Amino acid sequence: MTTALRLHRWNDRVTVGVALAALAGGFGQFGAVAALGDVAKGFGQVTHGATVAEQAGLSATVLGAGLAIIRLASLGGLPVAALADRFGRRRLLLATLAGGLGLTALAAASPSYWWFVAIFALGRPLLSGADAVAQVCAAEQTDTENRSRAVALVAAGYGVGAGLTAITHSVGLGWLGFRGLFALALVPLAGLGLLRRWIAEPDRFLAAANRERRFPVFGGVGRNFRRRLAVVAALAFTLSVITGPANGFAFLYAENIVRQPGYVTALMVVGAGAAGLIGLFVGQWLADNIGRRATASFGMVGIALFAVVAYSGSGAALIVGYSFGVLTGSILAPAVGALVNELFPTSVRGSVAGWWIAAGVVGAAVGLVTFGAVADVRNQFALAATVTFLPAAVAAGLFWLLPETRGRELEQLNPPL
């Protein structure tokens, strides 16, 4: 069945183009998190008091609510990603990147904190949809021997883009500011002209377009796959309860609570990036040799445990927890990316990616609000981490309710209709 399809290796130009698209999306999407401390100072008032609001400029509750709104806006990523099942992966990927990066650059002109939240909220669904469609492209363009590597490459692209945002902000904190950081989104926006020549429509989508059923509603998934989709959505929800606040407050915590110098934060991000690269290699090997479920379960528990370490109170703990959290998150990424795309047929793969976004958005919002509210009680970041992250980690057991997909082609797992 697959001999008639033009499939690619994980390092072919087509796959690299998708990874570069993910890099552009990561750069645009992570700006709100990386610059959160600077945003709080710019729109609030910093004093020498003991509360989060006095130290950061805005309270953890306000900041958490703003981040939650931005994350909730990613619910729009569901219809955006689902459109890829109708109009194609390539077209949606390029269009959503252009719109999302343009709005990120526009956020540089925000006159207030809530204007900043509103503009970022408009661009978030487009960038979230682009990230989901990039993962779908990587899975559909490759065979079983290259799929987890391709997914890892796309995850690495997103991570590099996010890391560049964090490093740029940390190094340029004294003169660039959050406005200059957001304006830099114009650079990857200009690079989309090159990516148009590199990114191709997957043959699997072209082959399925003429033979598989198109659902009349955005995000529609057949009855036979709804139980499986419910498990996937539950995993996305609980995973994001952890990663939403763990990532969302990290740079504010470093800059405004631990008082970590900008160059130390930049070095922390570089070190975590190296750890993440190692994690992607390890995660790809484990996913292909041990299995998708076991690798993903290990990664999810590791993210939760190291997130608790990161917020335990000292600068050293933050560096260790953040770095090992990125390592375990990177171990998880190839397994989850391959598994979710392998569980469903081509006709609804974009819609499933959209449901993953939607469930993750709700989970992140719950996590951000919970974490922020607890942290506001006498600056208890350690307690907030424990209360928010550890209960969610138990949900890693849900991976075992899904079938193992290691070593099988997409057409074997879901024969064409």
Coordinates of C-alpha atoms in Angstrom, one line a residue:
M1 CA 0.0 0.0 0.0
T2 CA 2.7 2.5 0.9
T3 CA 4.8 1.7 -2.2
A4 CA 2.5 4.0 -4.2
L5 CA 3.2 6.9 -1.8
R6 CA 6.1 9.3 -2.0
L7 CA 7.5 9.1 1.5
H8 CA 10.5 11.0 2.9
R9 CA 13.3 10.4 5.3
W10 CA 13.2 12.4 8.6
N11 CA 16.1 14.6 7.4
D12 CA 14.8 15.3 3.8
R13 CA 14.3 18.9 2.8
V14 CA 10.5 18.5 3.0
T15 CA 10.6 17.5 6.6
V16 CA 13.3 20.0 7.5
G17 CA 11.0 22.7 6.0
V18 CA 8.2 21.6 8.3
A19 CA 10.6 21.7 11.3
L20 CA 11.6 25.3 10.3
A21 CA 7.9 26.2 10.2
A22 CA 7.6 24.8 13.8
L23 CA 10.6 26.9 14.7
A24 CA 8.9 30.1 13.4
G25 CA 5.8 29.2 15.3
G26 CA 7.7 28.5 18.6
F27 CA 9.4 31.9 18.3
G28 CA 6.1 33.7 18.0
Q29 CA 4.1 31.6 20.5
F30 CA 6.6 31.6 23.4
G31 CA 7.1 35.4 23.5
A32 CA 4.3 35.9 26.1
V33 CA 5.9 33.4 28.4
A34 CA 9.5 34.5 28.0
A35 CA 8.8 38.2 28.4
L36 CA 6.2 37.8 31.2
G37 CA 8.4 39.3 33.9
D38 CA 9.2 42.3 31.7
V39 CA 5.5 42.7 30.7
A40 CA 4.5 42.7 34.4
K41 CA 7.1 45.4 35.2
G42 CA 6.1 47.4 32.2
F43 CA 2.4 47.5 32.9
G44 CA 2.5 47.2 36.7
Q45 CA 4.5 48.8 39.6
V46 CA 7.4 47.1 41.3
T47 CA 8.2 47.9 44.9
H48 CA 10.3 46.1 47.6
G49 CA 7.4 44.4 49.3
A50 CA 6.9 40.7 50.1
T51 CA 4.0 39.8 47.8
V52 CA 4.2 38.6 44.2
A53 CA 2.4 41.8 43.0
E54 CA 5.0 44.0 44.8
Q55 CA 8.0 42.0 43.5
A56 CA 6.8 41.4 40.0
G57 CA 4.6 44.4 39.3
L58 CA 1.3 42.5 38.8
S59 CA -0.1 39.7 41.1
A60 CA 0.3 36.0 40.2
T61 CA -3.5 35.9 40.0
V62 CA -3.7 38.6 37.4
L63 CA -0.7 37.2 35.4
G64 CA -2.2 33.7 35.6
A65 CA -5.6 35.0 34.4
G66 CA -3.9 36.7 31.5
L67 CA -1.9 33.6 30.5
A68 CA -5.1 31.5 30.9
I69 CA -7.0 33.8 28.6
I70 CA -4.2 33.5 26.0
R71 CA -4.2 29.8 26.4
L72 CA -8.0 29.5 26.2
A73 CA -7.9 31.4 23.0
S74 CA -6.0 28.4 21.6
L75 CA -9.4 26.7 21.6
G76 CA -9.7 28.3 18.2
G77 CA -6.9 26.0 17.2
L78 CA -9.4 23.2 16.9
P79 CA -11.3 24.6 13.9
V80 CA -8.0 25.9 12.4
A81 CA -6.3 22.5 12.6
A82 CA -9.5 20.8 11.4
L83 CA -9.5 22.9 8.3
A84 CA -6.3 21.1 7.3
D85 CA -8.5 18.0 6.7
R86 CA -10.5 19.9 4.1
F87 CA -8.0 22.3 2.4
G88 CA -4.6 20.6 3.0
R89 CA -1.8 20.6 5.4
R90 CA 0.6 22.9 3.5
R91 CA -1.9 25.7 2.8
L92 CA -3.1 25.8 6.5
L93 CA 0.4 25.7 7.9
L94 CA 1.7 28.7 5.9
A95 CA -1.5 30.7 6.3
T96 CA -1.7 30.3 10.1
L97 CA 2.0 31.1 10.5
A98 CA 1.7 34.3 8.6
G99 CA -1.3 35.4 10.6
G100 CA 0.0 34.4 14.0
L101 CA 3.5 36.0 13.5
G102 CA 1.9 39.2 12.2
L103 CA -0.3 39.5 15.4
T104 CA 2.7 38.7 17.6
A105 CA 4.6 41.6 16.0
L106 CA 1.5 43.8 16.5
A107 CA 1.6 43.0 20.2
A108 CA 4.7 45.2 20.5
A109 CA 2.4 48.2 20.3
S110 CA 0.2 47.1 23.2
P111 CA -0.8 50.2 25.3
S112 CA -1.7 48.1 28.4
Y113 CA -1.5 44.6 29.9
W114 CA -5.0 43.6 28.9
W115 CA -4.4 44.9 25.3
F116 CA -1.3 42.7 25.3
V117 CA -3.4 39.8 26.4
A118 CA -6.1 40.5 23.8
I119 CA -3.7 40.7 20.8
F120 CA -1.7 37.6 21.8
A121 CA -5.1 35.8 22.3
L122 CA -6.0 36.6 18.7
G123 CA -2.8 35.2 17.3
R124 CA -2.6 32.1 19.6
P125 CA -5.1 29.9 17.8
L126 CA -3.2 30.4 14.5
L127 CA 0.1 29.5 16.0
S128 CA -1.3 26.6 18.0
G129 CA -3.0 25.3 14.8
A130 CA 0.3 25.7 12.9
D131 CA 2.1 23.6 15.5
A132 CA -0.5 20.8 15.3
V133 CA -0.5 20.7 11.5
A134 CA 3.3 20.6 11.5
Q135 CA 3.2 17.4 13.6
V136 CA 0.6 15.9 11.3
C137 CA 2.8 16.7 8.2
A138 CA 5.8 15.1 9.8
A139 CA 3.9 11.9 10.6
E140 CA 2.2 11.7 7.2
Q141 CA 5.3 12.3 5.1
T142 CA 7.4 9.5 6.7
D143 CA 7.3 5.7 7.1
T144 CA 7.4 3.9 10.5
E145 CA 11.2 3.8 10.5
N146 CA 11.4 7.6 10.2
R147 CA 8.2 8.8 11.8
S148 CA 9.3 9.3 15.4
R149 CA 12.5 10.9 14.2
A150 CA 10.6 13.3 12.0
V151 CA 8.2 14.2 14.9
A152 CA 11.3 14.7 17.1
L153 CA 12.8 17.0 14.5
V154 CA 9.6 19.1 14.4
A155 CA 9.5 19.2 18.2
A156 CA 13.2 20.3 18.2
G157 CA 12.3 23.1 15.7
Y158 CA 9.6 24.3 18.0
G159 CA 11.9 24.1 21.0
V160 CA 14.7 26.0 19.2
G161 CA 12.2 28.8 18.3
A162 CA 11.0 29.0 21.9
G163 CA 14.5 28.9 23.2
L164 CA 15.6 31.7 20.9
T165 CA 12.8 33.8 22.2
A166 CA 13.9 33.2 25.8
I167 CA 17.6 33.7 25.1
T168 CA 17.0 36.9 23.1
H169 CA 14.8 38.3 25.9
S170 CA 17.2 37.4 28.7
V171 CA 20.3 38.7 26.9
G172 CA 18.6 41.8 25.6
L173 CA 16.6 42.6 28.7
G174 CA 18.3 45.9 29.3
W175 CA 17.7 47.4 25.9
L176 CA 15.4 45.3 23.8
G177 CA 12.4 45.0 26.2
F178 CA 9.3 43.0 25.5
R179 CA 8.2 45.3 22.7
G180 CA 11.4 44.8 20.8
L181 CA 11.1 41.0 21.3
F182 CA 7.6 40.9 19.9
A183 CA 8.6 43.0 16.9
L184 CA 11.3 40.4 16.1
A185 CA 8.5 38.1 14.9
L186 CA 8.7 40.0 11.6
V187 CA 12.0 38.1 10.9
P188 CA 10.5 34.6 10.7
L189 CA 7.5 36.1 9.0
A190 CA 9.7 37.3 6.2
G191 CA 11.2 33.8 6.0
L192 CA 8.0 32.2 5.0
G193 CA 8.7 32.9 1.4
L194 CA 11.5 30.3 1.5
L195 CA 9.4 27.8 3.3
R196 CA 6.8 27.9 0.6
R197 CA 9.3 26.2 -1.7
W198 CA 10.3 23.6 0.9
I199 CA 7.0 22.4 2.3
A200 CA 5.0 20.0 0.2
E201 CA 1.5 18.5 0.6
P202 CA 1.8 14.9 2.0
D203 CA 0.9 12.2 -0.5
R204 CA -1.1 10.5 2.1
F205 CA -3.4 13.5 2.3
L206 CA -3.7 13.8 -1.5
A207 CA -4.5 10.1 -1.7
A208 CA -7.1 10.3 1.0
A209 CA -8.8 13.4 -0.3
N210 CA -10.6 11.6 -3.0
R211 CA -11.6 8.5 -1.2
E212 CA -12.2 9.2 2.5
R213 CA -15.3 10.7 4.1
R214 CA -15.3 14.4 4.9
F215 CA -17.2 15.2 8.1
P216 CA -19.7 18.1 7.9
V217 CA -18.5 19.8 11.1
F218 CA -15.1 21.0 12.2
G219 CA -13.4 18.5 14.4
G220 CA -15.8 15.6 13.5
V221 CA -14.4 12.2 14.3
G222 CA -16.1 8.9 13.5
R223 CA -18.0 7.0 16.2
N224 CA -15.4 4.1 16.1
F225 CA -12.7 6.5 17.3
R226 CA -14.5 8.5 19.9
R227 CA -13.5 6.4 22.9
R228 CA -9.9 6.6 21.8
L229 CA -10.2 10.4 21.2
A230 CA -11.6 10.8 24.8
V231 CA -8.5 9.1 26.2
V232 CA -6.2 11.3 24.1
A233 CA -8.1 14.4 25.1
A234 CA -7.9 13.5 28.8
L235 CA -4.1 13.0 28.4
A236 CA -3.8 16.4 26.7
F237 CA -5.8 18.0 29.5
T238 CA -3.8 16.6 32.4
L239 CA -0.4 17.0 30.7
S240 CA -1.2 20.7 30.1
V241 CA -2.3 21.2 33.7
I242 CA 1.4 20.6 34.4
T243 CA 3.2 22.2 31.5
G244 CA 1.0 25.3 31.4
P245 CA 2.0 26.8 34.7
A246 CA 5.4 25.0 34.8
N247 CA 6.5 26.9 31.6
G248 CA 4.2 29.9 32.0
F249 CA 5.7 31.1 35.3
A250 CA 9.3 30.0 34.9
F251 CA 10.8 33.2 33.6
L252 CA 8.8 35.5 35.8
Y253 CA 9.9 33.2 38.8
A254 CA 13.5 33.5 37.6
E255 CA 13.5 37.2 37.0
N256 CA 11.2 38.6 39.7
I257 CA 11.2 36.1 42.5
V258 CA 14.6 34.3 42.6
R259 CA 16.2 37.5 41.1
Q260 CA 18.3 35.5 38.7
P261 CA 20.5 37.7 36.5
G262 CA 19.5 37.7 32.8
Y263 CA 22.8 36.1 31.7
V264 CA 22.2 33.2 34.1
T265 CA 18.7 32.7 32.7
A266 CA 20.1 32.7 29.2
L267 CA 22.7 30.1 30.2
M268 CA 19.9 28.0 31.8
V269 CA 17.9 28.1 28.6
V270 CA 21.0 27.1 26.5
G271 CA 21.7 24.2 28.9
A272 CA 18.1 23.1 28.9
G273 CA 18.2 23.3 25.1
A274 CA 21.1 20.9 25.1
A275 CA 19.3 18.6 27.5
G276 CA 16.2 18.8 25.3
L277 CA 18.2 17.7 22.2
I278 CA 19.6 14.7 24.2
G279 CA 16.0 14.0 25.3
L280 CA 14.7 14.0 21.8
F281 CA 17.3 11.4 20.7
V282 CA 16.6 9.3 23.8
G283 CA 12.8 9.6 23.4
Q284 CA 13.0 8.7 19.7
W285 CA 15.0 5.6 20.5
L286 CA 12.8 4.6 23.3
A287 CA 9.6 5.1 21.3
D288 CA 10.9 2.9 18.5
N289 CA 12.4 0.2 20.6
I290 CA 10.5 0.1 23.9
G291 CA 7.2 1.6 22.8
R292 CA 5.2 4.8 22.5
R293 CA 3.1 4.2 25.7
A294 CA 6.0 3.4 28.1
T295 CA 8.1 6.3 26.8
A296 CA 5.2 8.8 27.1
S297 CA 4.3 7.7 30.6
F298 CA 7.9 8.0 31.8
G299 CA 8.2 11.5 30.3
M300 CA 4.9 12.8 31.7
V301 CA 5.8 11.7 35.3
G302 CA 9.3 13.2 34.9
I303 CA 7.9 16.6 33.8
A304 CA 5.7 16.8 36.9
L305 CA 8.5 15.8 39.4
F306 CA 11.1 18.1 38.0
A307 CA 8.6 21.0 37.8
V308 CA 8.1 20.6 41.5
V309 CA 11.9 20.8 42.0
A310 CA 12.1 23.9 39.8
Y311 CA 9.7 25.9 42.1
S312 CA 11.1 24.5 45.4
G313 CA 12.7 27.8 46.3
S314 CA 16.3 28.3 45.2
G315 CA 18.0 29.4 42.0
A316 CA 20.0 26.2 41.8
A317 CA 16.8 24.1 42.1
L318 CA 15.2 26.2 39.3
I319 CA 18.1 25.5 37.0
V320 CA 18.1 21.8 37.8
G321 CA 14.3 21.4 37.7
Y322 CA 13.9 23.4 34.5
S323 CA 16.7 21.6 32.7
F324 CA 15.6 18.1 33.6
G325 CA 12.0 19.1 33.0
V326 CA 12.9 20.0 29.4
L327 CA 14.9 16.7 29.1
T328 CA 11.9 14.6 30.2
G329 CA 9.5 16.7 28.1
S330 CA 11.7 16.0 25.1
I331 CA 11.7 12.3 25.8
L332 CA 7.9 12.4 25.8
A333 CA 7.5 14.5 22.6
P334 CA 8.5 11.9 19.9
A335 CA 6.4 9.2 21.5
V336 CA 3.3 11.3 22.0
G337 CA 3.6 12.9 18.5
A338 CA 3.9 9.6 16.8
L339 CA 1.2 7.9 18.9
V340 CA -1.5 10.5 18.5
N341 CA -1.0 10.6 14.7
E342 CA -0.9 6.8 14.4
L343 CA -4.1 6.2 16.2
F344 CA -6.4 7.9 13.7
P345 CA -7.0 7.8 9.9
T346 CA -5.8 10.5 7.5
S347 CA -9.3 11.9 7.0
V348 CA -9.6 13.1 10.6
R349 CA -5.9 13.5 11.7
G350 CA -6.0 17.3 11.5
S351 CA -9.2 17.3 13.6
V352 CA -7.7 15.1 16.2
A353 CA -4.7 17.4 16.4
G354 CA -7.3 20.2 17.0
W355 CA -8.9 18.3 19.8
W356 CA -5.5 17.7 21.4
I357 CA -5.0 21.5 21.3
A358 CA -8.5 22.2 22.7
A359 CA -8.1 19.8 25.6
G360 CA -4.6 21.0 26.3
V361 CA -5.9 24.6 26.4
V362 CA -8.5 23.9 29.0
G363 CA -6.0 22.0 31.1
A364 CA -3.4 24.8 30.9
A365 CA -6.0 27.3 31.9
V366 CA -7.0 25.2 34.9
G367 CA -3.4 24.7 35.8
L368 CA -2.4 28.4 35.4
V369 CA -5.3 29.7 37.5
T370 CA -4.8 27.1 40.2
F371 CA -1.0 27.6 40.4
G372 CA -1.4 31.4 40.4
A373 CA -4.0 31.5 43.1
V374 CA -2.0 29.2 45.4
A375 CA 1.2 31.1 44.7
D376 CA -0.4 34.3 45.8
V377 CA -0.9 33.0 49.3
R378 CA 2.3 34.2 51.0
N379 CA 4.4 33.6 47.9
Q380 CA 4.0 29.8 48.1
F381 CA 5.4 28.7 44.8
A382 CA 6.6 25.4 46.1
L383 CA 3.1 24.6 47.5
A384 CA 1.5 25.7 44.3
A385 CA 3.8 23.4 42.3
T386 CA 3.0 20.4 44.6
V387 CA -0.7 21.0 44.6
T388 CA -1.0 21.5 40.8
F389 CA 1.5 19.1 39.3
L390 CA 1.6 15.9 41.3
P391 CA -2.1 15.0 41.2
A392 CA -2.0 15.5 37.4
A393 CA 1.0 13.2 37.0
V394 CA -1.2 10.2 38.0
A395 CA -3.0 10.5 34.7
A396 CA 0.1 9.1 32.9
G397 CA -1.5 5.7 33.4
L398 CA -4.1 6.6 30.8
F399 CA -1.5 5.9 28.1
W400 CA -2.0 2.2 28.8
L401 CA -5.7 2.5 27.7
L402 CA -4.4 3.1 24.1
P403 CA -3.1 0.4 21.7
E404 CA 0.7 0.3 21.1
T405 CA 1.5 1.5 17.6
R406 CA 5.2 1.0 17.4
G407 CA 6.6 -0.5 14.2
R408 CA 3.4 -0.3 12.1
E409 CA 2.5 1.9 9.1
L410 CA -0.4 4.3 9.1
E411 CA -2.2 2.2 6.5
Q412 CA -1.8 -0.9 8.6
L413 CA -3.2 0.8 11.7
N414 CA -6.1 2.5 9.9
P415 CA -6.8 0.8 6.5
P416 CA -8.2 3.3 3.9
L417 CA -12.0 3.4 3.7

